[in-house]
Amino acid sequence: MWLARAEALGAALVLAVAALGLALVPVTTSACVRALVTAVGSAEITGLSEAGTFAAAEAVRVFVLDADAQALPETLEGVPAFDDDAVSHLVDVRDVLIPTRWLTIALLVLSVTWVAVRVRTPGGRHVVAAGLRGAGSALAIGASLALVVGLLDFGSFFTWFHGLFFEAGTWTFPSSALLIRVFPTAFWVSAGALWGGLVLMFATAMFIAGRRLGFTQGNYGV
């Protein structure tokens, strides 16, 4: 019995981390970044044209997701763009995002394989159901708390979150920096809310799947 519980707990952890990474994928797409930049009115504060603002946002997006991306421009439309400090921070961001994507892929493959193997037996289906419910519950609680804290005091939450991955002083910039003007606080509030919403959606799906799998086994023995 304790082995089954340990397996379910480990599976819940893997599934939860995989869901967090998967929820990040839509948020970092070109279409989503462009939509968020438009929604928060970045073009009105960058000193660039609308096309130039989108170009700056896309250059940053590609830079942090691709180790072979082109160097970021020092100027755009005659306006100072990305200096050494900004580039250094974005390299740090890339060093987090790229491994995160590979980890997400690995965990998704592991999760799908595990589920496909374990659902073949009644005992395995019980463990899968427990793992799905555990992951769904943990994600729902964590995402809900993060959304509430973020809405109540986004500044502190933003600082805490960055402190998990980056050294103090390496990710703060003056309000005049193009990086801040392209991606103002409103952008991160919106992106964070979207990510949290997607995590909650995945959490709900996993919890429902776990309940249904457990119900089927408990009532029909299959």
Coordinates of N, CA and C in Angstrom, one line a residue:
M1 N 0.8 -1.2 0.0 CA 0.0 0.0 0.0 C 0.9 1.3 0.0
W2 N 1.9 1.3 0.8 CA 2.7 2.5 0.9 C 3.5 2.7 -0.4
L3 N 3.8 1.6 -1.1 CA 4.5 1.8 -2.4 C 3.5 2.5 -3.4
A4 N 2.3 2.1 -3.4 CA 1.3 2.7 -4.3 C 1.1 4.2 -3.9
R5 N 1.1 4.5 -2.6 CA 0.9 5.9 -2.2 C 2.1 6.7 -2.6
A6 N 3.3 6.2 -2.5 CA 4.6 6.9 -2.9 C 4.6 7.1 -4.4
E7 N 4.1 6.1 -5.1 CA 4.1 6.2 -6.6 C 3.1 7.3 -7.0
A8 N 1.9 7.3 -6.4 CA 0.9 8.3 -6.7 C 1.4 9.7 -6.3
L9 N 2.1 9.9 -5.2 CA 2.7 11.2 -4.8 C 3.7 11.6 -5.8
G10 N 4.6 10.7 -6.2 CA 5.7 11.1 -7.1 C 5.1 11.5 -8.5
A11 N 4.0 10.7 -8.9 CA 3.4 11.0 -10.2 C 2.7 12.4 -10.1
A12 N 2.1 12.7 -9.0 CA 1.4 14.0 -8.8 C 2.4 15.1 -9.0
L13 N 3.6 14.9 -8.4 CA 4.6 16.0 -8.5 C 5.1 16.1 -9.9
V14 N 5.3 15.0 -10.6 CA 5.7 15.1 -12.0 C 4.6 15.7 -12.9
L15 N 3.4 15.3 -12.7 CA 2.3 15.9 -13.5 C 2.1 17.4 -13.2
A16 N 2.3 17.8 -12.0 CA 2.1 19.2 -11.6 C 3.2 20.1 -12.3
V17 N 4.4 19.6 -12.2 CA 5.5 20.4 -12.8 C 5.4 20.4 -14.3
A18 N 5.0 19.3 -14.9 CA 4.7 19.3 -16.3 C 3.6 20.3 -16.8
A19 N 2.6 20.3 -16.0 CA 1.5 21.3 -16.3 C 1.9 22.7 -16.2
L20 N 2.7 23.0 -15.2 CA 3.3 24.4 -15.0 C 4.1 24.8 -16.3
G21 N 4.9 23.9 -16.7 CA 5.7 24.2 -17.9 C 4.8 24.3 -19.2
L22 N 3.9 23.4 -19.3 CA 3.0 23.4 -20.4 C 2.1 24.6 -20.5
A23 N 1.7 25.1 -19.4 CA 0.9 26.4 -19.3 C 1.7 27.6 -19.8
L24 N 3.0 27.5 -19.7 CA 3.9 28.6 -20.1 C 4.0 28.7 -21.6
V25 N 3.8 27.6 -22.3 CA 4.0 27.6 -23.7 C 3.1 28.6 -24.5
P26 N 1.8 28.6 -24.3 CA 1.0 29.6 -25.0 C 1.3 31.0 -24.6
V27 N 1.7 31.3 -23.4 CA 2.0 32.6 -23.0 C 3.2 33.2 -23.7
T28 N 4.1 32.3 -24.1 CA 5.4 32.8 -24.7 C 5.3 32.7 -26.3
T29 N 4.1 32.5 -26.8 CA 4.0 32.5 -28.3 C 4.0 34.0 -28.8
S30 N 4.4 34.1 -30.1 CA 4.4 35.4 -30.7 C 3.1 36.1 -30.6
A31 N 2.0 35.3 -30.9 CA 0.6 35.9 -31.0 C 0.2 36.4 -29.6
C32 N 0.6 35.7 -28.5 CA 0.2 36.1 -27.2 C 0.9 37.3 -26.7
V33 N 2.2 37.3 -27.0 CA 3.1 38.5 -26.6 C 2.6 39.7 -27.3
R34 N 2.3 39.6 -28.6 CA 1.8 40.7 -29.4 C 0.5 41.2 -28.8
A35 N -0.4 40.3 -28.5 CA -1.7 40.7 -28.0 C -1.6 41.4 -26.6
L36 N -0.7 40.9 -25.8 CA -0.5 41.5 -24.5 C 0.1 42.9 -24.6
V37 N 1.1 43.0 -25.4 CA 1.8 44.3 -25.7 C 0.7 45.3 -26.2
T38 N -0.1 44.9 -27.1 CA -1.2 45.7 -27.6 C -2.2 46.1 -26.5
A39 N -2.6 45.1 -25.7 CA -3.6 45.4 -24.6 C -3.1 46.4 -23.6
V40 N -1.8 46.3 -23.2 CA -1.4 47.2 -22.2 C -0.9 48.6 -22.7
G41 N -0.9 48.7 -24.1 CA -0.6 50.0 -24.7 C 0.9 50.3 -24.6
S42 N 1.8 49.3 -24.8 CA 3.2 49.6 -24.7 C 3.7 50.6 -25.8
A43 N 3.1 50.6 -26.9 CA 3.5 51.5 -28.0 C 3.4 52.9 -27.6
E44 N 2.5 53.2 -26.7 CA 2.3 54.6 -26.3 C 3.4 55.1 -25.4
I45 N 4.2 54.2 -24.8 CA 5.3 54.6 -23.9 C 6.7 54.3 -24.3
T46 N 6.8 53.6 -25.4 CA 8.2 53.2 -25.8 C 9.0 54.2 -26.6
G47 N 8.3 55.2 -27.2 CA 9.0 56.1 -28.0 C 9.2 55.6 -29.4
L48 N 8.6 54.4 -29.7 CA 8.7 53.8 -31.0 C 7.4 53.8 -31.7
S49 N 7.4 53.5 -32.9 CA 6.1 53.2 -33.6 C 5.5 51.9 -33.1
E50 N 4.3 51.7 -33.5 CA 3.6 50.4 -33.1 C 4.4 49.2 -33.7
A51 N 4.8 49.4 -34.9 CA 5.5 48.3 -35.6 C 6.9 48.1 -34.9
G52 N 7.5 49.2 -34.5 CA 8.8 49.1 -33.8 C 8.7 48.5 -32.4
T53 N 7.6 48.8 -31.7 CA 7.3 48.2 -30.4 C 7.1 46.7 -30.5
F54 N 6.3 46.3 -31.5 CA 6.1 44.9 -31.7 C 7.5 44.2 -32.1
A55 N 8.3 44.8 -32.9 CA 9.6 44.3 -33.3 C 10.5 44.1 -32.1
A56 N 10.5 45.1 -31.2 CA 11.3 45.0 -30.0 C 10.8 43.8 -29.1
A57 N 9.5 43.7 -28.9 CA 8.9 42.6 -28.1 C 9.2 41.3 -28.7
E58 N 9.1 41.1 -30.0 CA 9.4 39.9 -30.7 C 10.9 39.5 -30.6
A59 N 11.7 40.5 -30.7 CA 13.2 40.3 -30.6 C 13.5 39.7 -29.3
V60 N 12.9 40.3 -28.2 CA 13.2 39.8 -26.9 C 12.6 38.4 -26.7
R61 N 11.4 38.1 -27.2 CA 10.8 36.8 -27.1 C 11.6 35.7 -27.7
V62 N 12.1 36.0 -28.9 CA 12.9 35.0 -29.6 C 14.3 34.9 -28.9
F63 N 14.8 35.9 -28.4 CA 16.1 35.9 -27.7 C 16.1 35.0 -26.5
V64 N 15.0 35.1 -25.7 CA 15.0 34.3 -24.5 C 14.6 32.8 -24.7
L65 N 14.1 32.5 -25.9 CA 13.7 31.1 -26.2 C 14.6 30.4 -27.1
D66 N 15.6 31.1 -27.7 CA 16.5 30.4 -28.7 C 17.9 30.8 -28.4
A67 N 18.7 29.8 -28.1 CA 20.1 30.1 -27.8 C 20.9 30.6 -29.0
D68 N 20.4 30.4 -30.2 CA 21.0 30.8 -31.4 C 20.4 32.1 -32.0
A69 N 19.6 32.8 -31.2 CA 18.9 34.0 -31.7 C 19.9 35.1 -32.0
Q70 N 19.5 36.0 -32.9 CA 20.4 37.1 -33.2 C 20.5 38.0 -32.0
A71 N 21.6 38.8 -32.0 CA 21.9 39.7 -30.9 C 20.8 40.8 -30.9
L72 N 20.5 41.3 -29.7 CA 19.5 42.3 -29.6 C 20.1 43.7 -30.0
P73 N 19.3 44.5 -30.7 CA 19.8 45.8 -31.2 C 20.1 46.8 -30.1
E74 N 21.1 47.6 -30.3 CA 21.4 48.6 -29.3 C 20.5 49.8 -29.5
T75 N 20.0 50.0 -30.7 CA 19.1 51.1 -31.0 C 18.0 50.6 -31.9
L76 N 16.8 51.3 -31.8 CA 15.7 51.0 -32.7 C 15.0 52.3 -33.0
E77 N 14.9 52.6 -34.3 CA 14.3 53.8 -34.7 C 14.9 55.1 -34.1
G78 N 16.2 55.0 -33.9 CA 17.0 56.1 -33.3 C 16.8 56.2 -31.8
V79 N 16.2 55.2 -31.1 CA 16.0 55.2 -29.7 C 16.9 54.2 -29.1
P80 N 17.5 54.5 -27.9 CA 18.3 53.4 -27.3 C 17.5 52.2 -27.0
A81 N 18.0 51.0 -27.3 CA 17.2 49.8 -27.1 C 17.7 49.0 -26.0
F82 N 18.6 48.0 -26.2 CA 19.0 47.0 -25.2 C 20.5 47.2 -24.9
D83 N 20.8 47.6 -23.7 CA 22.2 47.8 -23.4 C 22.7 46.5 -22.8
D84 N 24.0 46.6 -22.3 CA 24.6 45.3 -21.8 C 23.9 44.8 -20.6
D85 N 23.3 45.6 -19.7 CA 22.6 45.1 -18.5 C 21.4 44.4 -18.9
A86 N 20.6 45.0 -19.9 CA 19.4 44.3 -20.3 C 19.7 43.0 -21.0
V87 N 20.7 43.0 -21.8 CA 21.1 41.7 -22.5 C 21.5 40.7 -21.5
S88 N 22.3 41.1 -20.5 CA 22.8 40.1 -19.5 C 21.6 39.5 -18.7
H89 N 20.6 40.3 -18.4 CA 19.4 39.8 -17.7 C 18.6 38.8 -18.6
L90 N 18.5 39.2 -19.9 CA 17.8 38.4 -20.8 C 18.5 37.0 -21.1
V91 N 19.8 37.0 -21.0 CA 20.5 35.8 -21.1 C 20.2 34.9 -19.9
D92 N 20.1 35.6 -18.7 CA 19.7 34.8 -17.5 C 18.3 34.2 -17.6
V93 N 17.4 35.0 -18.2 CA 16.1 34.5 -18.5 C 16.1 33.3 -19.4
R94 N 16.9 33.4 -20.5 CA 17.0 32.3 -21.4 C 17.6 31.1 -20.7
D95 N 18.5 31.3 -19.8 CA 19.1 30.1 -19.1 C 18.1 29.4 -18.2
V96 N 17.0 30.1 -17.9 CA 15.9 29.4 -17.2 C 14.9 28.8 -18.1
L97 N 14.5 29.6 -19.1 CA 13.4 29.1 -20.0 C 13.7 28.0 -20.9
I98 N 14.9 27.9 -21.5 CA 15.2 26.8 -22.3 C 15.3 25.5 -21.6
P99 N 16.0 25.4 -20.5 CA 16.0 24.2 -19.7 C 14.6 23.8 -19.2
T100 N 13.8 24.8 -18.9 CA 12.4 24.6 -18.5 C 11.6 23.9 -19.6
R101 N 11.8 24.3 -20.8 CA 11.1 23.7 -21.9 C 11.5 22.3 -22.1
W102 N 12.8 22.0 -22.1 CA 13.2 20.6 -22.2 C 12.8 19.8 -21.1
L103 N 12.7 20.3 -19.9 CA 12.2 19.6 -18.7 C 10.8 19.3 -18.9
T104 N 10.0 20.2 -19.4 CA 8.6 20.0 -19.6 C 8.3 18.9 -20.6
I105 N 9.1 18.9 -21.7 CA 8.9 17.9 -22.7 C 9.2 16.5 -22.1
A106 N 10.3 16.4 -21.3 CA 10.7 15.2 -20.7 C 9.6 14.7 -19.8
L107 N 9.1 15.6 -19.0 CA 8.1 15.2 -18.0 C 6.8 14.8 -18.7
L108 N 6.5 15.5 -19.7 CA 5.2 15.1 -20.5 C 5.4 13.7 -21.1
V109 N 6.5 13.4 -21.7 CA 6.7 12.1 -22.3 C 6.7 11.0 -21.2
L110 N 7.3 11.3 -20.0 CA 7.3 10.4 -18.9 C 5.9 10.2 -18.4
S111 N 5.1 11.3 -18.3 CA 3.8 11.2 -17.8 C 2.9 10.3 -18.7
V112 N 2.9 10.6 -20.0 CA 2.1 9.9 -20.9 C 2.5 8.4 -20.9
T113 N 3.7 8.1 -20.9 CA 4.2 6.7 -20.9 C 3.7 6.0 -19.6
W114 N 3.9 6.7 -18.5 CA 3.5 6.1 -17.2 C 2.0 5.8 -17.2
V115 N 1.2 6.8 -17.6 CA -0.3 6.6 -17.6 C -0.6 5.4 -18.6
A116 N 0.0 5.4 -19.8 CA -0.4 4.3 -20.7 C -0.1 3.0 -20.2
V117 N 1.0 2.8 -19.4 CA 1.4 1.5 -18.9 C 0.5 1.2 -17.7
R118 N 0.3 2.1 -16.8 CA -0.3 1.8 -15.5 C -1.9 1.6 -15.6
V119 N -2.5 2.2 -16.6 CA -4.0 2.1 -16.7 C -4.4 0.7 -17.2
R120 N -3.4 -0.1 -17.5 CA -3.8 -1.5 -18.1 C -4.2 -2.4 -17.0
T121 N -4.0 -2.1 -15.7 CA -4.4 -3.0 -14.6 C -5.2 -2.2 -13.6
P122 N -6.1 -2.9 -12.9 CA -7.0 -2.2 -11.9 C -6.2 -1.4 -10.9
G123 N -5.1 -2.1 -10.3 CA -4.3 -1.4 -9.3 C -3.6 -0.2 -9.9
G124 N -3.1 -0.3 -11.2 CA -2.5 0.8 -11.8 C -3.4 1.9 -12.0
R125 N -4.7 1.6 -12.4 CA -5.6 2.7 -12.6 C -5.9 3.4 -11.3
H126 N -5.9 2.7 -10.2 CA -6.1 3.4 -8.9 C -5.0 4.4 -8.6
V127 N -3.8 4.0 -8.9 CA -2.6 4.8 -8.7 C -2.7 6.1 -9.6
V128 N -3.0 5.8 -10.9 CA -3.1 6.9 -11.8 C -4.2 7.9 -11.4
A129 N -5.3 7.4 -11.0 CA -6.4 8.3 -10.5 C -6.0 9.1 -9.3
A130 N -5.3 8.5 -8.4 CA -4.8 9.2 -7.2 C -3.8 10.3 -7.6
G131 N -2.9 9.9 -8.6 CA -1.9 10.9 -9.0 C -2.5 12.1 -9.7
L132 N -3.5 11.8 -10.5 CA -4.2 12.9 -11.3 C -4.9 13.8 -10.3
R133 N -5.6 13.2 -9.3 CA -6.3 14.0 -8.3 C -5.3 14.9 -7.5
G134 N -4.2 14.2 -7.1 CA -3.2 14.9 -6.3 C -2.6 16.1 -7.0
A135 N -2.3 15.9 -8.3 CA -1.7 17.0 -9.1 C -2.7 18.1 -9.3
G136 N -3.9 17.7 -9.6 CA -5.0 18.7 -9.8 C -5.2 19.5 -8.6
S137 N -5.3 18.9 -7.4 CA -5.6 19.6 -6.2 C -4.4 20.6 -5.8
A138 N -3.2 20.1 -6.0 CA -2.0 20.9 -5.6 C -1.9 22.1 -6.5
L139 N -2.1 21.9 -7.8 CA -2.0 23.0 -8.8 C -3.1 24.0 -8.5
A140 N -4.3 23.5 -8.3 CA -5.5 24.4 -8.0 C -5.2 25.3 -6.8
I141 N -4.8 24.7 -5.7 CA -4.5 25.5 -4.5 C -3.3 26.5 -4.7
G142 N -2.2 26.0 -5.3 CA -1.1 26.8 -5.6 C -1.4 28.0 -6.5
A143 N -2.1 27.7 -7.6 CA -2.4 28.7 -8.6 C -3.4 29.7 -8.0
S144 N -4.3 29.3 -7.3 CA -5.3 30.2 -6.7 C -4.6 31.1 -5.7
L145 N -3.8 30.6 -4.8 CA -3.0 31.4 -3.9 C -2.2 32.4 -4.6
A146 N -1.5 32.0 -5.6 CA -0.6 32.9 -6.4 C -1.4 34.0 -7.0
L147 N -2.5 33.7 -7.6 CA -3.4 34.7 -8.2 C -3.9 35.7 -7.2
V148 N -4.3 35.2 -6.1 CA -4.8 36.1 -5.0 C -3.7 37.0 -4.5
V149 N -2.5 36.5 -4.2 CA -1.4 37.2 -3.7 C -0.9 38.2 -4.8
G150 N -0.9 37.8 -6.0 CA -0.4 38.6 -7.1 C -1.4 39.8 -7.3
L151 N -2.7 39.6 -7.1 CA -3.6 40.7 -7.3 C -3.6 41.7 -6.1
L152 N -3.3 41.1 -4.9 CA -3.3 42.0 -3.7 C -2.0 42.8 -3.7
D153 N -0.9 42.2 -4.0 CA 0.4 42.9 -3.9 C 1.4 42.3 -5.0
F154 N 1.1 42.8 -6.2 CA 1.9 42.2 -7.3 C 3.4 42.5 -7.2
G155 N 3.7 43.7 -6.7 CA 5.1 44.1 -6.6 C 5.9 43.2 -5.8
S156 N 5.4 42.9 -4.6 CA 6.1 41.9 -3.7 C 6.2 40.5 -4.3
F157 N 5.1 40.1 -4.9 CA 5.1 38.8 -5.6 C 6.1 38.7 -6.7
F158 N 6.1 39.8 -7.5 CA 7.0 39.8 -8.6 C 8.5 39.8 -8.1
T159 N 8.8 40.5 -7.1 CA 10.1 40.5 -6.5 C 10.5 39.1 -6.0
W160 N 9.6 38.5 -5.2 CA 9.8 37.2 -4.7 C 10.1 36.2 -5.8
F161 N 9.2 36.2 -6.8 CA 9.4 35.3 -7.9 C 10.7 35.4 -8.6
H162 N 11.1 36.6 -8.9 CA 12.4 36.9 -9.6 C 13.6 36.4 -8.7
G163 N 13.4 36.6 -7.4 CA 14.4 36.2 -6.4 C 14.7 34.7 -6.4
L164 N 13.7 33.9 -6.9 CA 13.9 32.5 -7.0 C 14.9 32.1 -8.1
F165 N 15.1 32.9 -9.1 CA 15.9 32.6 -10.3 C 17.0 33.5 -10.5
F166 N 17.0 34.7 -10.1 CA 18.0 35.7 -10.5 C 18.6 36.4 -9.3
E167 N 19.8 36.8 -9.4 CA 20.5 37.5 -8.3 C 20.0 38.9 -8.2
A168 N 19.9 39.4 -7.0 CA 19.4 40.7 -6.7 C 20.2 41.7 -7.4
G169 N 19.5 42.7 -8.0 CA 20.2 43.8 -8.7 C 20.4 43.5 -10.2
T170 N 20.2 42.3 -10.6 CA 20.5 42.0 -12.0 C 19.2 42.1 -12.9
W171 N 18.0 42.3 -12.3 CA 16.8 42.3 -13.0 C 16.0 43.6 -12.8
T172 N 16.6 44.6 -12.2 CA 15.9 45.9 -12.0 C 16.5 46.9 -12.9
F173 N 15.7 47.7 -13.5 CA 16.1 48.7 -14.5 C 15.3 50.0 -14.3
P174 N 15.9 51.1 -14.8 CA 15.2 52.4 -14.7 C 14.0 52.4 -15.6
S175 N 13.0 53.2 -15.2 CA 11.7 53.3 -16.0 C 12.0 53.7 -17.4
S176 N 13.1 54.3 -17.7 CA 13.4 54.8 -19.0 C 13.9 53.7 -19.9
A177 N 14.3 52.6 -19.3 CA 14.8 51.5 -20.2 C 13.8 50.9 -21.1
L178 N 14.1 50.6 -22.3 CA 13.2 50.1 -23.3 C 12.6 48.8 -22.9
L179 N 13.3 48.0 -22.2 CA 12.8 46.7 -21.7 C 11.6 46.9 -20.8
I180 N 11.7 47.9 -20.0 CA 10.6 48.2 -19.0 C 9.4 48.8 -19.8
R181 N 9.7 49.6 -20.8 CA 8.6 50.3 -21.5 C 7.9 49.3 -22.4
V182 N 8.6 48.4 -23.0 CA 7.9 47.4 -23.9 C 7.1 46.4 -23.0
F183 N 7.7 46.1 -21.9 CA 7.0 45.1 -20.9 C 6.8 45.8 -19.6
P184 N 5.8 46.7 -19.5 CA 5.5 47.3 -18.2 C 4.9 46.4 -17.2
T185 N 4.6 46.9 -16.0 CA 4.0 46.0 -15.0 C 2.7 45.4 -15.4
A186 N 1.9 46.2 -16.2 CA 0.6 45.7 -16.6 C 0.8 44.5 -17.5
F187 N 1.9 44.4 -18.3 CA 2.1 43.3 -19.2 C 2.3 42.0 -18.3
W188 N 3.1 42.2 -17.2 CA 3.4 41.0 -16.4 C 2.2 40.6 -15.6
V189 N 1.4 41.5 -15.2 CA 0.2 41.2 -14.5 C -0.7 40.4 -15.4
S190 N -0.9 40.8 -16.6 CA -1.7 40.1 -17.6 C -1.2 38.7 -17.9
A191 N 0.1 38.7 -18.2 CA 0.8 37.4 -18.5 C 0.7 36.4 -17.3
G192 N 0.9 36.9 -16.1 CA 0.8 36.1 -15.0 C -0.6 35.5 -14.7
A193 N -1.6 36.4 -15.0 CA -3.0 36.0 -14.8 C -3.3 34.9 -15.8
L194 N -2.8 35.1 -17.1 CA -3.1 34.1 -18.1 C -2.5 32.8 -17.8
W195 N -1.2 32.8 -17.4 CA -0.5 31.6 -17.0 C -1.3 30.9 -15.8
G196 N -1.6 31.7 -14.8 CA -2.4 31.1 -13.7 C -3.7 30.5 -14.1
G197 N -4.4 31.2 -15.0 CA -5.6 30.7 -15.5 C -5.5 29.4 -16.3
L198 N -4.4 29.3 -17.1 CA -4.1 28.0 -17.8 C -3.8 26.9 -16.8
V199 N -3.0 27.2 -15.8 CA -2.7 26.2 -14.8 C -3.9 25.7 -14.1
L200 N -4.9 26.6 -13.8 CA -6.1 26.2 -13.2 C -6.9 25.3 -14.1
M201 N -6.9 25.6 -15.4 CA -7.6 24.8 -16.4 C -7.1 23.4 -16.4
F202 N -5.7 23.3 -16.5 CA -5.1 22.0 -16.5 C -5.4 21.2 -15.2
A203 N -5.3 22.0 -14.1 CA -5.6 21.4 -12.7 C -7.0 20.8 -12.7
T204 N -8.0 21.5 -13.2 CA -9.4 21.0 -13.2 C -9.5 19.8 -14.1
A205 N -8.8 19.8 -15.3 CA -8.9 18.7 -16.2 C -8.3 17.4 -15.6
M206 N -7.2 17.6 -14.9 CA -6.6 16.4 -14.2 C -7.4 15.9 -13.1
F207 N -8.0 16.8 -12.3 CA -8.8 16.4 -11.2 C -10.0 15.6 -11.6
I208 N -10.7 16.2 -12.7 CA -11.9 15.5 -13.2 C -11.5 14.1 -13.8
A209 N -10.4 14.1 -14.5 CA -10.0 12.8 -15.1 C -9.7 11.8 -14.0
G210 N -9.0 12.2 -12.9 CA -8.8 11.3 -11.8 C -10.0 10.9 -11.1
R211 N -11.0 11.8 -10.9 CA -12.3 11.4 -10.3 C -13.0 10.4 -11.2
R212 N -13.1 10.6 -12.4 CA -13.8 9.7 -13.3 C -13.1 8.4 -13.4
L213 N -11.8 8.3 -13.5 CA -11.1 7.1 -13.5 C -11.3 6.3 -12.2
G214 N -11.3 7.0 -11.1 CA -11.6 6.3 -9.8 C -13.0 5.9 -9.7
F215 N -13.9 6.7 -10.2 CA -15.4 6.3 -10.1 C -15.6 5.1 -11.0
T216 N -15.1 5.0 -12.2 CA -15.3 3.9 -13.1 C -14.7 2.6 -12.4
Q217 N -13.5 2.7 -11.8 CA -13.0 1.5 -11.2 C -13.8 1.1 -10.0
G218 N -14.2 2.1 -9.2 CA -14.9 1.7 -8.0 C -16.3 1.2 -8.2
N219 N -16.9 1.6 -9.3 CA -18.3 1.1 -9.6 C -18.4 0.0 -10.6
Y220 N -17.4 -0.1 -11.5 CA -17.5 -1.1 -12.5 C -16.3 -2.1 -12.4
G221 N -15.3 -1.8 -11.6 CA -14.2 -2.7 -11.4 C -13.3 -2.8 -12.6
V222 N -13.3 -1.8 -13.5 CA -12.5 -1.9 -14.7 C -11.6 -0.7 -14.8

